[in-house]
Structures are given as structure tokens and as C-alpha cells.
Amino acid sequence: MTTATAAVLYQVKQPLVVEEVELLDPRPGEVQVRWVANGVCHSDYHLMSGDVPHPLPVVLGHEAAGVVERVGAGVTSVKPGDHVCSSYIPSCGKCGYCINGQPTLCALRDSPRWFMLDGTARFRKNGVDLHHYLQVAGYATHAVLPEPSVIPIRKDAPLDVVCLVSCGVLAGAGPVFNRAKVPVGATVGVYGCGGVGLNTIQMARLVGAAKIIAVDVVGKKLDWATEFGATHVVDASREDPVARVQALAGGGGVDYAFEVVGTQRTIEQAVLSTHRGGTTVVVGVSPAGTRLSLDPQLFLQQRVLTGSSFGAGHQRTDVPMLIDLFMDGKYKLRELISRSVGLEDVNHAYDLLLQGEVKRSVAVYS
Ligand code: CU
């Protein structure tokens, strides 16, 4: 057993409590990691606000990078000293989904992902078990994870930057090359230009999309969108984004629309922005209970509405690949980080995120 400092959610609509907790030893098939950094992602906030119900108390954070400290018996993919990113969707490599090339849909998702694979916790405080958010618990200086939840990465990559790849970067960029498979010269619309949507925009540029039309309601985010490669911006607080995107794209609408907000309105707008036969990919996480209202005629016209989980590809190879692109100077990651904070300032980082003041903040521990 050791101790860790962790940010714990005890009650919805209450600040996270940053405190010392007990961390039990890794069991067979588990890995103890010293987290170095964790990106401040909106998904955790859905638990803090209660929009997504979750058992409490829980150590939040699911976008982490760190160094392996110890491994339990039978662990073969990493050893102490290895650098890793977290994989908030584990990949077992053995189930039908993994074998058939869809490891972000791995069967391990069918079990609750708030404890280890044996159904027990490794965090404890005053005799009470703490849940591990998505089996990652990145808002902790140390954590234990199932082996399928860690992805080995190159050691020369800065952990306080590449932690972002563990969720927001792959979630935003992956749908472009894995799900939509956007070809050179395509027209693309992106609804939502925060820390995830900027990656959709950046990857659309990298694969050679001709028009990249960014939509948001916050002027500052539209400025960011331009920095990351948008060719046109639409302020949806001032004009009807559907009509504007269609006009800018020409030909009845965009070839591909990406929805990176997670609301009924923006998903419907994204679909309506595509021309006949166009494809819409939902990337944003909607609050529980969200429903769509769309004319089925849209789909008789061969439009496709699909979605993406953690990049919709192969997380164990996509994460290192994106890190390689960054290390080669072909992909912007540092520019995504508006500020770094200590673990004790995570609550404040969420305030700024909600105010639309930051692209991404990163909590850094050492
Ligand atoms: Cu996330």
C-alpha cells in the first residue's frame, strides 16, 4: 500500500476534494502508475454536474500520462519505468470487437468501468472504497489500472503535453481518418471548436480537406478554429449555421459534418448541413436523456449519421501515432494548452472551461 493525492468527487454540484488517499498494491494483471499530468476534459464535468449519473465517491480524470512504477503478476505489455498514456476505453485484444478491428468497442465496456476488472477498488479513504473513473483516475498522483487501460508510448515525449492525446486529441482527430475517412479535397463542417473540436479541424487540414467550416457561438473559439486550420468560420449566435454552412460549402452542403458539442440542436444542425449522401459523425457527449428529432427523409436521401468512440480506430496504435506526428512537428499539441494547474486548482480549471476561456488546461503533478 502507498498513498496518493487525489481529486475526489463526493457529491454532485460540490467541488472536488483534493486529499491524501490510500492506494492498494496492484494485483495480477494490474499496473501502478505515477501520473505526471491529466488534461481537464469536459466529460468529468458531466459527473460533477450530475448530468451523467455515476457511483460516488469517485477519483475523476481520464486523460492522463505517466510512468509505470510497479506491475502485478502476469503483466507483459509494460514494465516499471515505461511511459504510458491512459486508455479510458480498455482493449483486451481477445473479444470479437478487438479481433474484428473495433477495439474502442471492446467487450470490457460491458462491465462497470469504475473498479478494476475483478470488481474491486484500489483507492480507499477512511475505510471507504473510492471508484476509479473509467479505470484511469487521472486526477491522482498515483493510481492502479488494469493492464488493458495503459498504452505504452515513447519516452522522449513530454508527458505534460501528450496526456491530451489520451482523450481529447484522439477523440477529435480519430473520427476524421478512422470513421469518416475524409479524402483529399473534401468539404467538412465542424460544430464545436473547443479542446476536442480543434483536433477535428486540425486533422481535417492534415488529411487535405479543401474547405473546413467551423461553427461555434463563442467568438474566441472561432479565432482558435482559424489558428488550427479552419478555412471559414460561422458564428451560430448571429446567423443560422445550417444555411450558412450550406452556402459556404456549395453543392447543397458539406461532404462530412462533425458534431463536437453533444446537444440535440447541434447534432440536428450537423446532419442538415450535409448534402444528400453526406456523412455526420457525432463526437460530442450528450447529457443522459438527449433525443433527436429528424425527418427520416434525410436518410432516404442516403445521408449517414454515425458516431465515434475514442477515435473509432485502434487506440493502442493511434495514440503513439499521434504522438509521433507531434514529435515530428506535424501536429500541434502545445498550442492546445491554455494553462497548466496543480491538482489543488482543478476546480478552478473547470470554472474556466465552462466559461469558454480555455482550449485545454492540464493538471500537472511533478
Ligand atoms: Cu475526455
XYZ file of C-alpha atoms and ligand atoms in Angstrom:
367
model
C 0.000 0.000 0.000
C 1.060 3.563 -0.667
C -0.564 6.962 -0.514
C -1.647 9.211 -3.350
C -3.050 12.714 -3.568
C -6.299 12.629 -5.479
C -9.205 14.869 -6.516
C -12.348 13.117 -5.294
C -15.972 13.804 -6.174
C -18.086 13.068 -3.083
C -21.280 14.877 -4.085
C -22.615 16.275 -7.330
C -22.604 20.069 -7.644
C -19.876 20.226 -4.995
C -16.193 20.996 -5.609
C -13.750 18.120 -5.870
C -11.939 17.377 -2.625
C -8.179 17.170 -3.068
C -6.817 14.890 -0.359
C -4.497 12.055 0.544
C -5.955 8.609 -0.112
C -4.694 5.044 0.276
C -3.631 3.201 -2.847
C -3.593 -0.588 -2.560
C -0.992 -2.680 -4.360
C -1.574 -3.808 -7.932
C -2.955 -7.341 -8.219
C -2.226 -9.762 -11.064
C -2.853 -8.111 -14.414
C -2.702 -4.594 -12.972
C -0.280 -1.712 -13.324
C 0.611 1.002 -10.799
C 1.354 4.303 -12.500
C 2.716 7.605 -11.231
C 0.621 10.089 -13.141
C 2.528 13.163 -14.263
C -0.327 15.062 -15.890
C -4.014 14.867 -16.732
C -5.951 17.023 -19.187
C -9.007 18.901 -17.944
C -11.801 17.378 -20.039
C -15.477 18.220 -20.087
C -16.538 14.578 -19.623
C -15.543 14.645 -15.945
C -17.744 17.677 -15.512
C -20.804 15.673 -16.577
C -20.287 13.658 -13.375
C -19.643 16.756 -11.267
C -22.866 18.353 -12.506
C -24.870 15.138 -12.224
C -25.754 15.124 -15.957
C -24.197 11.673 -16.153
C -25.012 9.653 -13.014
C -22.086 7.742 -11.509
C -21.454 5.951 -8.211
C -19.668 8.133 -5.658
C -17.156 8.845 -4.278
C -15.009 8.711 -7.412
C -11.490 9.795 -8.290
C -12.003 11.647 -11.585
C -9.650 12.176 -14.534
C -9.373 10.058 -17.671
C -6.836 11.885 -19.894
C -3.548 11.028 -18.221
C 0.094 10.275 -18.898
C 2.711 8.960 -16.508
C 5.369 6.451 -15.621
C 4.870 2.809 -14.641
C 6.009 2.200 -11.052
C 5.091 -1.417 -10.399
C 3.314 -4.215 -12.188
C 1.283 -7.129 -10.856
C 1.943 -10.745 -11.789
C 1.428 -11.656 -15.408
C 1.696 -8.133 -16.845
C 3.643 -8.320 -20.102
C 2.970 -5.158 -22.119
C 4.713 -2.700 -19.752
C 7.424 -2.718 -17.084
C 8.498 -0.261 -14.383
C 9.963 2.891 -15.933
C 7.880 2.699 -19.103
C 5.930 5.787 -20.096
C 2.221 5.345 -20.717
C -0.921 7.160 -21.740
C -4.237 6.120 -20.256
C -6.839 4.395 -22.381
C -10.233 5.297 -20.954
C -11.633 2.550 -23.136
C -9.592 -0.585 -22.412
C -8.808 -3.019 -25.205
C -8.475 -6.687 -24.193
C -7.263 -7.839 -27.614
C -9.299 -11.046 -27.352
C -13.014 -10.242 -27.734
C -14.916 -10.150 -31.006
C -14.732 -6.373 -31.224
C -10.971 -6.281 -30.704
C -10.341 -9.156 -33.111
C -12.586 -7.646 -35.770
C -10.798 -4.310 -35.720
C -13.031 -2.255 -33.417
C -11.056 -2.219 -30.152
C -12.672 1.033 -28.970
C -15.859 -1.053 -28.658
C -14.074 -3.777 -26.596
C -16.255 -6.172 -24.578
C -14.647 -4.850 -21.389
C -17.030 -1.905 -21.822
C -19.882 -4.219 -20.815
C -18.701 -4.288 -17.183
C -18.788 -1.193 -14.986
C -15.575 0.736 -15.573
C -15.232 2.235 -12.108
C -13.371 -0.633 -10.440
C -10.594 -2.989 -11.502
C -11.555 -5.956 -13.693
C -12.140 -8.108 -10.583
C -14.797 -5.647 -9.413
C -12.844 -4.146 -6.508
C -11.283 -0.742 -5.804
C -7.616 0.089 -5.178
C -8.342 3.526 -3.676
C -9.573 3.797 -0.103
C -10.224 6.674 2.285
C -11.273 6.190 5.906
C -12.249 2.600 5.156
C -14.451 3.602 2.182
C -13.712 2.394 -1.363
C -13.294 5.146 -3.960
C -14.325 4.494 -7.560
C -11.778 4.845 -10.362
C -13.290 6.966 -13.142
C -13.079 4.918 -16.338
C -10.440 2.738 -14.633
C -7.991 5.626 -15.103
C -8.379 8.073 -12.175
C -6.020 10.581 -13.738
C -6.587 13.263 -11.074
C -4.325 11.353 -8.714
C -0.583 11.372 -8.271
C -0.599 7.566 -8.352
C -3.189 5.025 -9.483
C -3.619 1.351 -10.270
C -5.108 0.381 -13.641
C -5.969 -2.834 -15.460
C -3.227 -3.631 -17.981
C -5.607 -3.098 -20.963
C -6.066 0.519 -19.784
C -2.460 1.604 -20.314
C -0.833 2.344 -23.672
C 2.989 2.345 -23.820
C 4.427 5.438 -25.508
C 7.886 6.737 -26.492
C 9.993 8.047 -23.615
C 11.136 11.284 -25.244
C 7.616 12.742 -25.465
C 6.719 15.371 -22.820
C 4.107 13.763 -20.573
C 2.536 17.091 -19.598
C 1.673 17.655 -23.261
C 0.932 14.209 -24.683
C -1.529 13.402 -21.894
C -4.001 15.275 -24.112
C -3.808 12.515 -26.705
C -5.342 10.112 -24.151
C -8.796 11.589 -24.705
C -9.468 14.918 -26.404
C -6.906 14.710 -29.186
C -7.712 11.180 -30.335
C -11.439 11.685 -29.752
C -11.375 14.735 -32.027
C -8.841 13.693 -34.650
C -9.652 9.975 -34.949
C -13.142 10.351 -36.426
C -11.623 12.208 -39.389
C -9.304 9.421 -40.519
C -10.962 6.374 -38.923
C -14.705 6.964 -39.120
C -15.363 9.431 -41.907
C -12.113 8.654 -43.739
C -12.142 12.204 -45.119
C -10.455 12.250 -48.542
C -8.268 14.970 -50.016
C -10.350 17.879 -51.279
C -13.444 17.140 -49.196
C -15.683 19.773 -47.607
C -16.008 19.490 -43.841
C -18.161 21.191 -41.225
C -17.227 21.109 -37.542
C -19.796 22.065 -34.895
C -17.982 22.957 -31.672
C -14.463 24.400 -31.525
C -13.292 23.591 -28.006
C -10.412 21.366 -26.998
C -11.809 18.382 -28.929
C -13.228 20.113 -31.997
C -9.920 21.888 -32.633
C -8.421 18.442 -33.169
C -11.119 17.555 -35.675
C -10.276 20.764 -37.532
C -6.533 20.155 -37.317
C -6.789 16.591 -38.611
C -9.166 17.634 -41.411
C -6.484 20.050 -42.549
C -3.763 17.406 -42.221
C -5.621 14.933 -44.460
C -6.158 17.638 -47.057
C -9.770 18.741 -46.733
C -10.400 21.672 -49.077
C -12.981 23.587 -47.049
C -13.143 23.339 -43.278
C -16.098 25.288 -41.941
C -16.030 25.796 -38.186
C -19.188 26.621 -36.215
C -19.422 27.892 -32.651
C -21.244 30.511 -30.604
C -18.111 31.908 -28.919
C -16.027 34.336 -30.952
C -12.777 33.363 -29.265
C -13.299 29.715 -30.190
C -13.790 30.704 -33.811
C -10.425 32.502 -33.659
C -8.856 29.292 -32.341
C -10.545 27.350 -35.133
C -8.820 29.553 -37.705
C -5.453 29.016 -35.989
C -5.945 25.251 -36.206
C -6.884 25.210 -39.885
C -10.499 26.245 -40.420
C -10.942 27.955 -43.787
C -14.290 29.518 -42.824
C -15.997 30.287 -39.519
C -19.688 30.646 -38.690
C -20.948 32.345 -35.539
C -24.135 30.407 -34.747
C -25.161 33.049 -32.206
C -25.608 35.535 -35.053
C -26.850 33.524 -38.006
C -28.483 30.227 -38.917
C -25.475 27.912 -39.099
C -27.180 25.381 -41.378
C -27.956 27.851 -44.138
C -24.530 29.446 -43.806
C -22.607 26.147 -43.889
C -24.610 25.019 -46.923
C -23.880 28.278 -48.710
C -20.164 28.210 -47.900
C -19.820 24.564 -48.921
C -21.810 24.851 -52.141
C -23.344 21.764 -53.738
C -26.112 21.533 -51.143
C -23.913 21.161 -48.082
C -20.732 19.625 -46.728
C -19.488 16.123 -47.505
C -18.783 15.473 -43.819
C -20.112 17.093 -40.665
C -18.641 16.508 -37.224
C -20.653 17.310 -34.115
C -18.373 18.017 -31.164
C -20.794 19.611 -28.703
C -23.297 16.952 -27.647
C -26.708 18.591 -27.860
C -29.846 17.739 -29.799
C -29.730 21.057 -31.599
C -26.149 20.796 -32.827
C -26.477 17.154 -33.889
C -29.559 18.019 -35.932
C -27.836 21.063 -37.401
C -24.834 18.957 -38.377
C -26.999 16.435 -40.244
C -28.920 19.203 -42.002
C -25.608 20.777 -43.069
C -24.659 17.767 -45.186
C -25.732 17.315 -48.795
C -27.582 14.202 -49.976
C -25.365 11.213 -49.275
C -23.265 13.161 -46.770
C -21.985 11.743 -43.512
C -22.347 13.129 -39.989
C -20.189 11.862 -37.138
C -21.264 12.523 -33.545
C -18.247 13.099 -31.301
C -19.732 15.238 -28.512
C -21.014 13.592 -25.347
C -24.674 14.415 -24.727
C -26.284 14.565 -21.280
C -28.321 11.480 -20.391
C -31.830 11.707 -21.851
C -30.929 13.627 -25.006
C -33.106 12.674 -28.000
C -33.091 13.654 -31.674
C -35.913 14.772 -33.927
C -35.057 14.402 -37.611
C -37.097 13.831 -40.763
C -36.428 10.229 -41.930
C -36.464 11.577 -45.477
C -32.961 12.860 -44.765
C -31.776 9.262 -44.556
C -33.728 8.068 -47.586
C -31.503 10.602 -49.304
C -28.636 8.382 -48.191
C -27.276 10.623 -45.504
C -25.367 8.711 -42.856
C -25.470 9.519 -39.146
C -22.873 7.731 -37.079
C -20.674 8.307 -34.083
C -17.234 7.740 -32.725
C -15.825 6.371 -29.501
C -12.264 7.366 -28.577
C -11.336 7.988 -32.197
C -13.131 4.921 -33.596
C -9.885 3.221 -34.523
C -7.147 1.342 -32.708
C -6.274 3.244 -29.546
C -3.104 1.251 -28.893
C -1.622 2.353 -32.215
C -3.475 5.639 -32.790
C -2.162 7.211 -29.567
C 1.538 6.531 -30.355
C 0.955 7.571 -33.984
C -0.457 10.974 -32.979
C 2.445 11.433 -30.559
C 4.852 10.710 -33.431
C 3.132 13.356 -35.571
C 3.517 15.849 -32.717
C 7.169 14.955 -32.127
C 7.820 15.354 -35.878
C 6.335 18.864 -35.779
C 3.340 17.915 -37.926
C 0.640 18.164 -35.279
C 0.021 20.984 -32.784
C -0.397 19.908 -29.181
C 1.319 22.617 -27.134
C -0.923 25.194 -28.795
C -3.945 23.376 -27.348
C -2.852 24.073 -23.790
C -4.097 27.367 -22.404
C -2.776 26.806 -18.907
C -1.231 24.325 -16.501
C -2.535 23.999 -12.959
C -1.717 21.963 -9.875
C -4.096 19.296 -8.639
C -5.388 21.728 -5.982
C -6.565 24.097 -8.739
C -8.597 21.589 -10.739
C -11.916 23.065 -9.562
C -10.859 26.466 -10.870
C -9.769 24.895 -14.157
C -13.333 23.595 -14.593
C -14.760 27.054 -13.930
C -12.610 28.427 -16.748
C -13.559 25.541 -19.049
C -17.259 26.249 -18.526
C -16.730 29.940 -19.206
C -15.190 29.028 -22.578
C -11.969 30.714 -21.508
C -9.574 27.879 -22.257
C -8.835 25.394 -25.014
C -7.432 22.772 -22.687
C -5.962 23.057 -19.208
C -3.573 20.440 -17.937
C -3.180 19.414 -14.307
C 0.495 18.688 -13.691
C 1.779 16.884 -10.584
C 5.554 16.817 -10.742
Cu -12.203 13.226 -22.062
